[in-house]
XYZ file of C-alpha atoms in Angstrom:
99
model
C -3.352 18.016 -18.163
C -2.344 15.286 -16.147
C -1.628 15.695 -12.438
C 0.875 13.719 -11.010
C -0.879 11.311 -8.110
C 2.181 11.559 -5.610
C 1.043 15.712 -5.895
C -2.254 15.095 -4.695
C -1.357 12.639 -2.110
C 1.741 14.912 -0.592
C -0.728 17.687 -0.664
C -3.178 15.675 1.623
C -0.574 14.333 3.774
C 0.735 18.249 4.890
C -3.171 19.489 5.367
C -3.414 16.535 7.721
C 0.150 17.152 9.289
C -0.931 20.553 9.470
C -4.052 20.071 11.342
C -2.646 17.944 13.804
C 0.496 20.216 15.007
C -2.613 22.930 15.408
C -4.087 20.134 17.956
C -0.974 19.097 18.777
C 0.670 22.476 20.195
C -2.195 23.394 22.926
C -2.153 19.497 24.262
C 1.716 19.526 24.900
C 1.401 22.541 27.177
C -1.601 20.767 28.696
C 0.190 16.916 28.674
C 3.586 18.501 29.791
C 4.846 15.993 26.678
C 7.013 18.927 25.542
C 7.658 18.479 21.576
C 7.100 14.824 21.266
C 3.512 15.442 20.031
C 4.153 18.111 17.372
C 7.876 16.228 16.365
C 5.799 13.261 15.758
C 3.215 14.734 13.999
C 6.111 16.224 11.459
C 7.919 12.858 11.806
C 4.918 11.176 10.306
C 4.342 13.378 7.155
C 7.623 13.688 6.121
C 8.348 9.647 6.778
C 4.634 9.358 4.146
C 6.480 11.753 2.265
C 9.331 9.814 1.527
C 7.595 6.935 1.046
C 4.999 8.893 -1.958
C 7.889 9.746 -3.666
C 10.870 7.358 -3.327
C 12.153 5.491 -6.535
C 9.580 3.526 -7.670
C 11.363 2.151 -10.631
C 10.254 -1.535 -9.995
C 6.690 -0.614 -10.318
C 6.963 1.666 -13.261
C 8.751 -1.518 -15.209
C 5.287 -3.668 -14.154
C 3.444 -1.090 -15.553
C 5.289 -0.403 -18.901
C 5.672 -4.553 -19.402
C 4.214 -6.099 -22.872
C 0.359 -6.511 -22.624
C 0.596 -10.101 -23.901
C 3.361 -11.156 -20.847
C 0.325 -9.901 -18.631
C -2.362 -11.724 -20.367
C 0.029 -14.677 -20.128
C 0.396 -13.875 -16.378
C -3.037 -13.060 -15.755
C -3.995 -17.087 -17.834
C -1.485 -18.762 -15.413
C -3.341 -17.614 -12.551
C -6.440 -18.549 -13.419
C -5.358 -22.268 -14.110
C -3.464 -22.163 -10.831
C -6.545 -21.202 -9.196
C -9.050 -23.397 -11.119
C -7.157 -26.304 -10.601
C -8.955 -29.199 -9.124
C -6.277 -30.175 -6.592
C -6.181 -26.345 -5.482
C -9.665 -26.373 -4.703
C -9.690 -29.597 -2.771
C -6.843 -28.352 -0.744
C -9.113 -25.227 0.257
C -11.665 -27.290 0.959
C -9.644 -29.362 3.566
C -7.933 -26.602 5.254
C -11.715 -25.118 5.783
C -12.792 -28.448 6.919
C -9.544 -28.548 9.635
C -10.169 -25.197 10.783
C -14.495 -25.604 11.428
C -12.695 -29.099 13.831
């Protein structure tokens, strides 16, 4: 059985909400901030909220892409990176920044 991750991490997000409203209702009598603190506090789980579950479509189609179009990715990285002319580039711009 496979439990969805967005579960777990909406789950997490409302303990946490829900410990901070029971901090946040004694210090807006004592602050006199009214219900900024608690608003905020449910402004901020449900805004996470949204953002765990909103239509993630364009990372799902990353995901689900053909193995070899990664490996192909992944191989023109790696001469990107091992490039000579790459590598003397990061050597200058470490050189200009110790100046």
């Amino acid at each position: 059985m496979s439990k969805d991750i967005r579960v777990a991490a909406t789950s997490k997000i409302w303990a946490f909400a829900t410990g901070m409203l029971a901090i946040c209702i004694p210090l807006s009598s004592v602050t006199r901030s009214g219900p900024i603190l608690p608003l905020a506090a449910i402004a901020g789980a449900a805004t996470g909220t949204y953002f765990v579950w909103r239509d993630d479509n364009k990372y799902k189609s990353l995901a689900n892409s053909d193995p070899k179009q990664l490996e192909q990715r992944i191989a023109n990285l790696e001469t990107i990176v091992s490039d000579r002319e790459f590598e003397l580039e990061q050597k200058i711009k470490q050189l200009e920044s110790k100046d």
